[in-house]
Amino acid sequence: MNASNGKVPMPTLERLANYLRYLLDLEQERVETISSAEVEQQTGINAAQFRKDLSYFGEFGKPGVGYNVAELQSRIAHILKLDQEQRVLLVGAGNLGSALVGYPGLKEHRFNLVAVFDNNYSKIGRKLWDLEILDLGRLKEVNAVLRARMGILAVPRVAAQSVAEGLVDAGVDSILNFAPLILRVPPHVVVRNVSFVQELAVLSYHLSSEPPQHALDAKG
Amino acid sequence: MNASNGKVPMPTLERLANYLRYLLDLEQERVETISSAEVEQQTGINAAQFRKDLSYFGEFGKPGVGYNVAELQSRIAHILKLDQEQRVLLVGAGNLGSALVGYPGLKEHRFNLVAVFDNNYSKIGRKLWDLEILDLGRLKEVNAVLRARMGILAVPRVAAQSVAEGLVDAGVDSILNFAPLILRVPPHVVVRNVSFVQELAVLSYHLSSEPPQHALDAKG
DNA sequence: TAGATTGTTAATCGATTAACAATC
DNA sequence: TAGATTGTTAATCGATTAACAATC
């Protein structure tokens, strides 16, 4: 049910989520079948790449015909476990945490934010959207009941490592980390990092070579 | 001043921002010198990797001694253009946009959010923190004055492609995109994508193999 | 059947890591 | 000088792409 044999490259997993996004669109547009060449046209991802990515998980298409959109969509969703509820804990009820709770994309993909924690007593007990903000100290106790395995870390950098340890102690083994540091976690825990500054820094680097567009911009 | 000769691998650029983060810490702790082996200890990034990453940009250390923390910090900041103000336009004054304007990490790295745009008339004219929300239709006009080259796209998916085109038309050539789609932009424009759902999907996938931690959790 | 397109093997490309001569 | 650590070359590893036999 998982990757047939060995391990799946990380970039493949990342692309899988992209394919899914496009397949959901195509389903809405009542498109029944697509070929890998059409996927390349839509997404810009090489057709061979697409077929190779799928090959880690089995056979999905018919030679000479292509892929059934609905079937492929549902099989990719299944591979990524997006066909079942995933309970998620959020730590950090600041601006970012608030934006995440309000982000509809999570619910759409069946990620269910089941609790929000903070250590700031002026926030504890208040509501973030429809969720009451809980005392960070209750993390383990609360998750003994909720049994979420995913956690989102939206706290300041200085707090991140210790909160991560708290999450792990509470049974979380997948962490989405927004704090700009490399977390130390036990080997069974998977961490994904999102760093706005890193992303902007990479963009900033690339500005160097480009000519300032304004100078060229005569028309308009 | 840029990469001596050829092109720099993307992963190298991403790591550069990480090194910088740790160097700033070390500077605060008054650490004067570090070796690549110490960097590996701190960050978990292979020492040879670190030296190789730097080698794309010149020589930074002294054999037998190591690297001067302050100098290395400032040179990496210079490479990434984080030693000068970068003006950034934000489009989308929703929850995410609001979180970004309030995020202090941007200012710290000299990213300056100079204007916020939205097309929702109930938002235009109101303030997001200290910035007035401007009519999206005024993007080009406003940026003719501000001359920002970076843009952040924090709008719903359906609007993203057309807003991206507006940004490019307004002279932006670096885009940080939070909408879950692959933007079509001219070749001179660089795009970085951040997708919360994609990140969570990759984590969700990995849950499969791991044993539920709670079951093992006997000690209290 | 003829045409189209898959799944997969082989070839290419690029990034990571190890090894080491140069050098402080 | 002896010890430490760099910058870089060479070896390894892994991911992308091209090519094609299998097959609908």
Coordinates of C-alpha atoms (C1' of nucleotides) in Angstrom, one line a residue:
Chain A
M1 CA 0.0 0.0 0.0
N2 CA 3.0 2.2 0.6
A3 CA 5.9 2.6 -1.8
S4 CA 6.1 -0.9 -3.3
N5 CA 9.8 -1.4 -2.3
G6 CA 12.5 1.1 -1.4
K7 CA 12.3 4.8 -0.6
V8 CA 10.7 7.5 -2.6
P9 CA 12.7 10.7 -3.4
M10 CA 11.6 13.7 -1.5
P11 CA 11.1 15.8 -4.7
T12 CA 8.7 13.1 -5.9
L13 CA 6.6 13.5 -2.8
E14 CA 6.6 17.2 -3.2
R15 CA 5.5 17.0 -6.8
L16 CA 2.7 14.5 -5.9
A17 CA 1.0 17.2 -4.0
N18 CA 1.2 19.4 -7.1
Y19 CA -0.3 16.8 -9.4
L20 CA -3.1 16.4 -7.0
R21 CA -3.9 20.1 -7.1
Y22 CA -4.2 20.0 -10.9
L23 CA -6.2 16.8 -10.9
L24 CA -8.7 18.3 -8.6
D25 CA -9.1 21.2 -11.1
L26 CA -9.5 18.8 -14.0
E27 CA -12.1 16.8 -12.2
Q28 CA -14.1 19.9 -11.6
E29 CA -13.8 20.7 -15.3
R30 CA -15.2 17.2 -16.0
V31 CA -12.0 16.1 -17.8
E32 CA -11.9 12.3 -17.7
T33 CA -8.5 11.4 -19.1
I34 CA -5.1 13.0 -19.3
S35 CA -1.8 12.0 -20.7
S36 CA 1.6 12.6 -19.1
A37 CA 2.3 15.1 -22.0
E38 CA -0.8 17.1 -21.0
V39 CA 0.4 17.1 -17.4
E40 CA 3.7 18.5 -18.6
Q41 CA 1.8 21.3 -20.5
Q42 CA -0.2 22.2 -17.5
T43 CA 2.3 22.0 -14.8
G44 CA 5.6 22.5 -16.6
I45 CA 6.9 19.3 -15.0
N46 CA 8.5 16.9 -17.5
A47 CA 6.3 14.1 -18.7
A48 CA 8.9 11.4 -18.0
Q49 CA 9.3 12.9 -14.5
F50 CA 5.6 12.5 -13.9
R51 CA 5.5 8.9 -15.1
K52 CA 8.6 8.1 -13.1
D53 CA 7.1 9.7 -10.0
L54 CA 4.0 7.6 -10.2
S55 CA 6.1 4.5 -10.9
Y56 CA 7.2 4.4 -7.3
F57 CA 3.7 3.6 -6.3
G58 CA 2.5 1.2 -9.0
E59 CA 0.7 1.5 -12.3
F60 CA -1.8 4.2 -12.9
G61 CA -2.4 4.6 -16.6
K62 CA -3.3 2.7 -19.8
P63 CA -0.7 2.7 -22.6
G64 CA -2.2 4.4 -25.6
V65 CA -4.9 6.1 -23.5
G66 CA -3.5 8.0 -20.5
Y67 CA -4.7 8.3 -16.9
N68 CA -8.2 8.4 -15.6
V69 CA -8.4 11.8 -13.8
A70 CA -10.7 10.8 -11.0
E71 CA -8.9 7.5 -10.3
L72 CA -5.4 9.1 -10.3
Q73 CA -6.6 11.9 -8.1
S74 CA -8.0 9.5 -5.5
R75 CA -5.0 7.2 -5.6
I76 CA -2.5 10.1 -5.1
A77 CA -4.7 11.4 -2.3
H78 CA -4.5 8.0 -0.7
I79 CA -0.8 7.8 -1.1
L80 CA -0.4 11.1 0.7
K81 CA -3.0 10.1 3.3
L82 CA -5.1 13.1 2.3
D83 CA -8.1 10.8 2.1
Q84 CA -8.4 10.5 5.8
E85 CA -8.6 13.1 8.6
Q86 CA -5.2 14.1 10.0
R87 CA -5.4 15.8 13.4
V88 CA -2.9 18.6 13.8
L89 CA -1.8 20.5 16.9
L90 CA -0.9 24.2 16.5
V91 CA 1.5 25.8 18.9
G92 CA 1.7 29.6 18.8
A93 CA -1.4 31.7 18.7
G94 CA 0.3 34.8 17.1
N95 CA -0.3 36.3 13.7
L96 CA 1.0 33.3 11.8
G97 CA -0.9 30.8 13.9
S98 CA -4.0 32.8 13.5
A99 CA -3.5 32.9 9.7
L100 CA -3.1 29.1 9.7
V101 CA -6.2 28.5 11.6
G102 CA -8.1 30.7 9.2
Y103 CA -6.7 29.1 6.1
P104 CA -9.4 27.0 4.4
G105 CA -6.9 25.0 2.4
L106 CA -6.1 22.9 5.4
K107 CA -9.7 21.7 6.0
E108 CA -10.1 21.1 2.2
H109 CA -7.3 18.6 2.4
R110 CA -8.6 17.0 5.6
F111 CA -6.0 18.5 7.9
N112 CA -7.9 19.2 11.1
L113 CA -6.5 21.7 13.5
V114 CA -7.8 20.2 16.7
A115 CA -6.1 22.4 19.3
V116 CA -4.1 25.6 19.7
F117 CA -1.6 26.2 22.5
D118 CA 0.3 29.2 23.7
N119 CA 2.3 30.0 26.8
N120 CA 1.1 33.6 27.0
Y121 CA -1.4 34.0 29.8
S122 CA -3.1 36.9 28.2
K123 CA -4.0 34.6 25.3
I124 CA -4.8 31.4 27.1
G125 CA -8.6 31.0 27.4
R126 CA -9.3 33.4 24.6
K127 CA -10.5 32.1 21.2
L128 CA -8.6 31.9 17.9
W129 CA -11.5 31.6 15.5
D130 CA -13.5 28.7 16.9
L131 CA -10.7 27.2 18.9
E132 CA -9.9 28.0 22.5
I133 CA -6.3 28.8 23.1
L134 CA -4.9 26.3 25.6
D135 CA -2.0 26.5 28.1
L136 CA 1.1 25.1 26.5
G137 CA 1.7 23.2 29.7
R138 CA -1.3 21.0 29.0
L139 CA 0.1 19.8 25.7
K140 CA 0.7 16.2 26.7
E141 CA -2.4 15.9 28.8
V142 CA -4.6 17.2 26.0
N143 CA -2.9 15.1 23.3
A144 CA -3.3 12.0 25.4
V145 CA -7.0 12.4 24.4
L146 CA -6.7 14.0 20.9
R147 CA -3.9 11.7 19.8
A148 CA -2.7 14.1 17.0
R149 CA 0.5 13.0 15.3
M150 CA 1.2 16.2 13.5
G151 CA 2.2 19.5 15.0
I152 CA 2.7 23.0 13.6
L153 CA 5.3 25.2 15.3
A154 CA 4.5 28.8 15.0
V155 CA 6.4 30.2 17.9
P156 CA 9.4 32.5 18.2
R157 CA 12.8 31.0 17.5
V158 CA 13.9 31.0 21.1
A159 CA 11.0 28.8 22.2
A160 CA 11.0 26.5 19.2
Q161 CA 13.4 23.8 20.3
S162 CA 11.8 23.3 23.7
V163 CA 8.3 23.3 22.3
A164 CA 9.4 20.8 19.6
E165 CA 10.5 18.5 22.5
G166 CA 7.1 19.0 24.1
L167 CA 5.3 18.0 21.0
V168 CA 7.4 14.9 20.6
D169 CA 6.8 14.0 24.2
A170 CA 3.1 14.4 23.6
G171 CA 3.3 11.8 20.8
V172 CA 3.7 14.0 17.8
D173 CA 6.0 12.6 15.1
S174 CA 5.6 15.1 12.3
I175 CA 6.4 18.7 12.7
L176 CA 5.9 21.6 10.4
N177 CA 8.4 24.2 11.7
F178 CA 8.1 27.9 10.9
A179 CA 10.9 29.0 13.3
P180 CA 14.2 29.8 11.6
L181 CA 16.4 27.1 13.2
I182 CA 17.3 23.5 12.7
L183 CA 15.3 21.4 15.2
R184 CA 17.0 18.6 17.1
V185 CA 14.5 15.7 17.2
P186 CA 14.6 12.0 17.7
P187 CA 15.1 9.9 14.5
H188 CA 11.5 8.8 14.3
V189 CA 10.3 12.4 14.0
V190 CA 10.0 14.0 10.6
V191 CA 10.4 17.8 10.3
R192 CA 9.6 20.1 7.4
N193 CA 10.8 23.7 7.6
V194 CA 9.2 26.8 6.2
S195 CA 11.3 29.9 6.4
F196 CA 10.0 33.1 4.9
V197 CA 13.4 34.8 5.3
Q198 CA 15.2 32.0 3.6
E199 CA 12.8 32.2 0.6
L200 CA 13.2 35.9 0.3
A201 CA 16.9 35.7 0.7
V202 CA 17.1 33.3 -2.3
L203 CA 15.0 35.7 -4.3
S204 CA 17.1 38.6 -3.2
Y205 CA 20.3 36.8 -4.3
H206 CA 18.8 36.4 -7.8
L207 CA 18.1 40.1 -8.1
S208 CA 21.7 40.7 -8.6
S209 CA 22.0 39.6 -12.2
E210 CA 18.7 40.8 -13.5
P211 CA 18.5 44.3 -15.0
P212 CA 16.1 46.6 -13.2
Q213 CA 12.9 46.2 -15.1
H214 CA 11.8 49.8 -14.7
A215 CA 14.6 51.1 -16.8
L216 CA 13.3 49.0 -19.8
D217 CA 9.7 49.8 -19.1
A218 CA 9.0 52.4 -21.8
K219 CA 5.6 51.3 -22.9
G220 CA 2.7 51.7 -20.6
Chain B
M1 CA 31.2 40.2 -6.7
N2 CA 28.6 37.6 -7.7
A3 CA 29.4 33.9 -8.0
S4 CA 32.9 34.0 -9.4
N5 CA 32.1 32.0 -12.5
G6 CA 29.2 29.7 -13.3
K7 CA 26.0 29.1 -11.5
V8 CA 25.4 28.3 -7.9
P9 CA 23.2 25.3 -7.0
M10 CA 19.9 26.2 -5.5
P11 CA 20.4 24.1 -2.3
T12 CA 23.6 26.1 -1.7
L13 CA 21.7 29.3 -1.7
E14 CA 19.2 27.9 0.7
R15 CA 21.8 26.7 3.1
L16 CA 23.6 30.1 2.9
A17 CA 20.6 31.7 4.6
N18 CA 20.9 29.0 7.4
Y19 CA 24.5 29.6 7.9
L20 CA 23.8 33.3 8.3
R21 CA 21.3 32.6 11.0
Y22 CA 23.8 30.7 13.1
L23 CA 26.6 33.2 12.5
L24 CA 24.4 36.0 13.8
D25 CA 23.9 33.9 17.0
L26 CA 27.6 33.2 17.3
E27 CA 28.3 36.9 16.9
Q28 CA 26.0 37.7 19.7
E29 CA 27.7 35.2 21.9
R30 CA 31.0 36.9 21.1
V31 CA 32.4 33.8 19.4
E32 CA 35.2 35.0 17.1
T33 CA 36.2 32.0 15.1
I34 CA 34.6 28.8 13.9
S35 CA 35.7 25.8 11.9
S36 CA 33.6 24.0 9.4
A37 CA 33.5 21.0 11.8
E38 CA 31.9 23.2 14.4
V39 CA 29.3 24.4 11.8
E40 CA 28.5 20.8 11.2
Q41 CA 28.0 20.2 14.9
Q42 CA 25.7 23.2 15.2
T43 CA 23.6 22.9 12.1
G44 CA 23.9 19.3 11.1
I45 CA 25.1 20.3 7.7
N46 CA 28.2 18.3 6.5
A47 CA 31.5 20.2 7.0
A48 CA 32.6 19.5 3.4
Q49 CA 29.2 20.7 2.2
F50 CA 29.7 24.0 4.1
R51 CA 33.2 24.6 2.6
K52 CA 32.0 23.6 -0.9
D53 CA 29.0 26.0 -0.5
L54 CA 31.3 28.9 0.3
S55 CA 33.8 28.0 -2.4
Y56 CA 31.3 29.2 -5.0
F57 CA 31.9 32.7 -3.8
G58 CA 35.6 32.8 -3.0
E59 CA 37.8 32.1 0.0
F60 CA 36.5 32.8 3.5
G61 CA 38.7 30.9 6.0
K62 CA 42.3 30.4 7.1
P63 CA 43.7 26.9 6.9
G64 CA 44.5 25.7 10.4
V65 CA 42.4 28.4 12.0
G66 CA 38.9 28.5 10.6
Y67 CA 36.5 31.3 9.8
N68 CA 36.1 34.7 11.4
V69 CA 32.5 34.8 12.5
A70 CA 31.9 38.5 11.9
E71 CA 33.5 38.6 8.5
L72 CA 31.8 35.5 7.3
Q73 CA 28.5 36.8 8.5
S74 CA 28.9 40.0 6.7
R75 CA 30.1 38.4 3.5
I76 CA 27.2 36.0 3.3
A77 CA 24.8 38.8 4.0
H78 CA 26.4 40.7 1.2
I79 CA 26.1 37.7 -1.2
L80 CA 22.4 37.4 -0.4
K81 CA 22.0 41.1 -0.7
L82 CA 20.8 41.2 2.9
D83 CA 23.1 44.1 3.6
Q84 CA 20.9 46.5 1.7
E85 CA 17.2 47.4 1.9
Q86 CA 15.0 45.3 -0.4
R87 CA 11.7 46.9 -1.0
V88 CA 8.8 44.4 -1.2
L89 CA 5.2 44.7 -2.4
L90 CA 2.6 42.6 -0.7
V91 CA -0.6 41.7 -2.5
G92 CA -3.4 40.3 -0.4
A93 CA -4.4 41.8 2.9
G94 CA -6.0 38.7 4.3
N95 CA -4.8 36.6 7.3
L96 CA -1.6 35.5 5.8
G97 CA -0.8 39.0 4.5
S98 CA -1.4 40.4 7.9
A99 CA 0.9 37.9 9.5
L100 CA 3.6 38.7 7.1
V101 CA 3.4 42.5 7.7
G102 CA 3.6 41.8 11.4
Y103 CA 6.5 39.4 11.1
P104 CA 9.6 41.1 12.6
G105 CA 12.0 38.7 10.8
L106 CA 11.6 40.6 7.6
K107 CA 12.7 44.0 8.9
E108 CA 15.6 42.3 10.7
H109 CA 16.9 41.1 7.4
R110 CA 16.2 44.5 5.7
F111 CA 13.2 43.4 3.7
N112 CA 11.0 46.4 3.7
L113 CA 7.3 45.9 3.0
V114 CA 6.6 49.2 1.3
A115 CA 3.0 48.7 0.2
V116 CA 0.0 46.4 0.6
F117 CA -2.6 45.9 -2.1
D118 CA -6.0 44.3 -2.2
N119 CA -8.9 44.3 -4.6
N120 CA -11.5 44.1 -1.8
Y121 CA -13.2 47.5 -1.5
S122 CA -14.1 46.9 2.1
K123 CA -10.4 46.7 2.8
I124 CA -8.9 49.4 0.6
G125 CA -8.2 52.5 2.6
R126 CA -8.0 50.7 5.9
K127 CA -4.7 50.0 7.6
L128 CA -2.8 46.8 7.9
W129 CA -0.5 47.6 10.9
D130 CA 1.0 50.9 9.8
L131 CA 0.4 50.4 6.1
E132 CA -2.6 51.7 4.2
I133 CA -4.2 49.0 2.0
L134 CA -4.1 50.2 -1.6
D135 CA -6.3 49.4 -4.5
L136 CA -4.8 46.6 -6.5
G137 CA -5.6 48.6 -9.7
R138 CA -2.9 51.1 -8.6
L139 CA -0.1 48.6 -8.5
K140 CA 1.8 49.8 -11.5
E141 CA 1.2 53.5 -10.7
V142 CA 2.4 53.1 -7.2
N143 CA 5.4 51.0 -8.0
A144 CA 6.5 53.5 -10.6
V145 CA 7.4 55.5 -7.6
L146 CA 8.4 52.8 -5.1
R147 CA 10.4 50.7 -7.6
A148 CA 10.2 47.6 -5.6
R149 CA 11.5 44.5 -7.4
M150 CA 10.2 41.9 -5.0
G151 CA 6.6 40.9 -4.5
I152 CA 4.7 38.6 -2.2
L153 CA 1.6 36.9 -3.5
A154 CA -0.8 36.2 -0.6
V155 CA -4.0 36.0 -2.6
P156 CA -6.5 33.2 -3.3
R157 CA -5.5 30.7 -5.9
V158 CA -7.9 31.9 -8.6
A159 CA -6.5 35.4 -8.5
A160 CA -2.8 34.5 -8.3
Q161 CA -1.9 34.2 -12.0
S162 CA -3.4 37.6 -13.0
V163 CA -2.0 39.3 -10.0
A164 CA 1.4 37.8 -10.8
E165 CA 1.2 39.3 -14.2
G166 CA 0.3 42.7 -12.7
L167 CA 3.3 42.5 -10.5
V168 CA 5.6 41.7 -13.4
D169 CA 4.0 44.5 -15.4
A170 CA 4.7 46.8 -12.5
G171 CA 8.4 46.0 -12.6
V172 CA 8.6 43.2 -10.1
D173 CA 11.0 40.4 -11.0
S174 CA 11.1 38.3 -7.9
I175 CA 7.9 36.7 -6.5
L176 CA 7.3 34.8 -3.3
N177 CA 4.1 32.9 -4.1
F178 CA 1.8 31.4 -1.4
A179 CA -0.9 30.4 -3.7
P180 CA -1.0 26.7 -4.6
L181 CA -0.4 26.8 -8.3
I182 CA 2.5 27.0 -10.7
L183 CA 2.7 30.6 -12.0
R184 CA 3.5 31.4 -15.6
V185 CA 5.9 34.2 -15.7
P186 CA 8.4 35.6 -18.2
P187 CA 11.9 34.1 -18.1
H188 CA 13.5 37.0 -16.3
V189 CA 11.2 36.6 -13.3
V190 CA 12.2 34.3 -10.4
V191 CA 9.5 32.6 -8.4
R192 CA 9.7 30.8 -5.1
N193 CA 6.7 28.9 -3.9
V194 CA 5.5 28.2 -0.4
S195 CA 2.7 25.8 0.0
F196 CA 1.5 24.8 3.5
V197 CA -0.6 22.0 2.1
Q198 CA 2.3 20.6 0.2
E199 CA 4.4 20.6 3.3
L200 CA 1.7 19.0 5.4
A201 CA 1.1 16.4 2.7
V202 CA 4.7 15.4 2.7
L203 CA 4.6 15.0 6.5
S204 CA 1.3 13.1 6.2
Y205 CA 2.8 10.7 3.8
H206 CA 5.6 9.9 6.2
L207 CA 3.2 9.1 9.0
S208 CA 2.4 5.8 7.3
S209 CA 5.5 3.9 8.3
E210 CA 6.0 5.3 11.8
P211 CA 4.4 3.4 14.7
P212 CA 1.8 5.4 16.7
Q213 CA 4.0 6.9 19.4
H214 CA 1.2 6.9 22.0
A215 CA 1.1 3.1 22.0
L216 CA 4.7 3.0 23.1
D217 CA 4.4 5.8 25.6
A218 CA 4.4 3.9 28.9
K219 CA 6.5 6.2 31.0
G220 CA 4.6 9.2 32.2
Chain C
dT1 C1' -4.4 -3.1 -37.3
dA2 C1' -2.0 1.5 -36.8
dG3 C1' -1.4 5.2 -33.5
dA4 C1' -0.8 6.7 -29.0
dT5 C1' 1.1 6.5 -24.7
dT6 C1' 2.5 3.9 -20.8
dG7 C1' 6.1 1.9 -17.4
dT8 C1' 10.9 1.1 -17.2
dT9 C1' 15.7 0.8 -18.4
dA10 C1' 19.7 3.3 -19.6
dA11 C1' 22.1 7.7 -20.1
dT12 C1' 22.8 12.2 -18.4
dC13 C1' 23.1 15.5 -15.3
dG14 C1' 23.9 17.6 -10.9
dA15 C1' 24.7 17.6 -5.9
dT16 C1' 26.9 15.5 -1.8
dT17 C1' 30.7 13.6 0.5
dA18 C1' 35.4 11.9 1.1
dA19 C1' 40.1 12.6 0.6
dC20 C1' 44.1 15.3 0.5
dA21 C1' 47.7 18.7 -0.9
dA22 C1' 48.2 23.4 0.4
dT23 C1' 48.9 26.5 4.1
dC24 C1' 48.2 29.0 8.4
Chain D
dT1 C1' 58.0 22.7 13.4
dA2 C1' 53.7 19.9 14.3
dG3 C1' 48.8 20.2 14.4
dA4 C1' 44.8 21.9 12.5
dT5 C1' 41.8 23.1 9.0
dT6 C1' 41.1 25.1 4.7
dG7 C1' 39.8 25.0 -0.6
dT8 C1' 39.4 21.8 -4.2
dT9 C1' 39.7 17.6 -6.8
dA10 C1' 37.9 13.1 -7.3
dA11 C1' 34.5 9.5 -6.0
dT12 C1' 30.0 8.6 -4.8
dC13 C1' 25.4 9.0 -4.7
dG14 C1' 20.8 10.3 -6.3
dA15 C1' 17.6 12.6 -9.3
dT16 C1' 16.2 13.9 -14.0
dT17 C1' 15.5 13.0 -18.7
dA18 C1' 15.6 10.4 -23.0
dA19 C1' 14.7 6.3 -25.4
dC20 C1' 12.0 2.4 -26.3
dA21 C1' 9.7 -2.2 -25.9
dA22 C1' 5.2 -3.4 -24.2
dT23 C1' 0.4 -2.8 -24.7
dC24 C1' -4.0 -0.6 -24.9

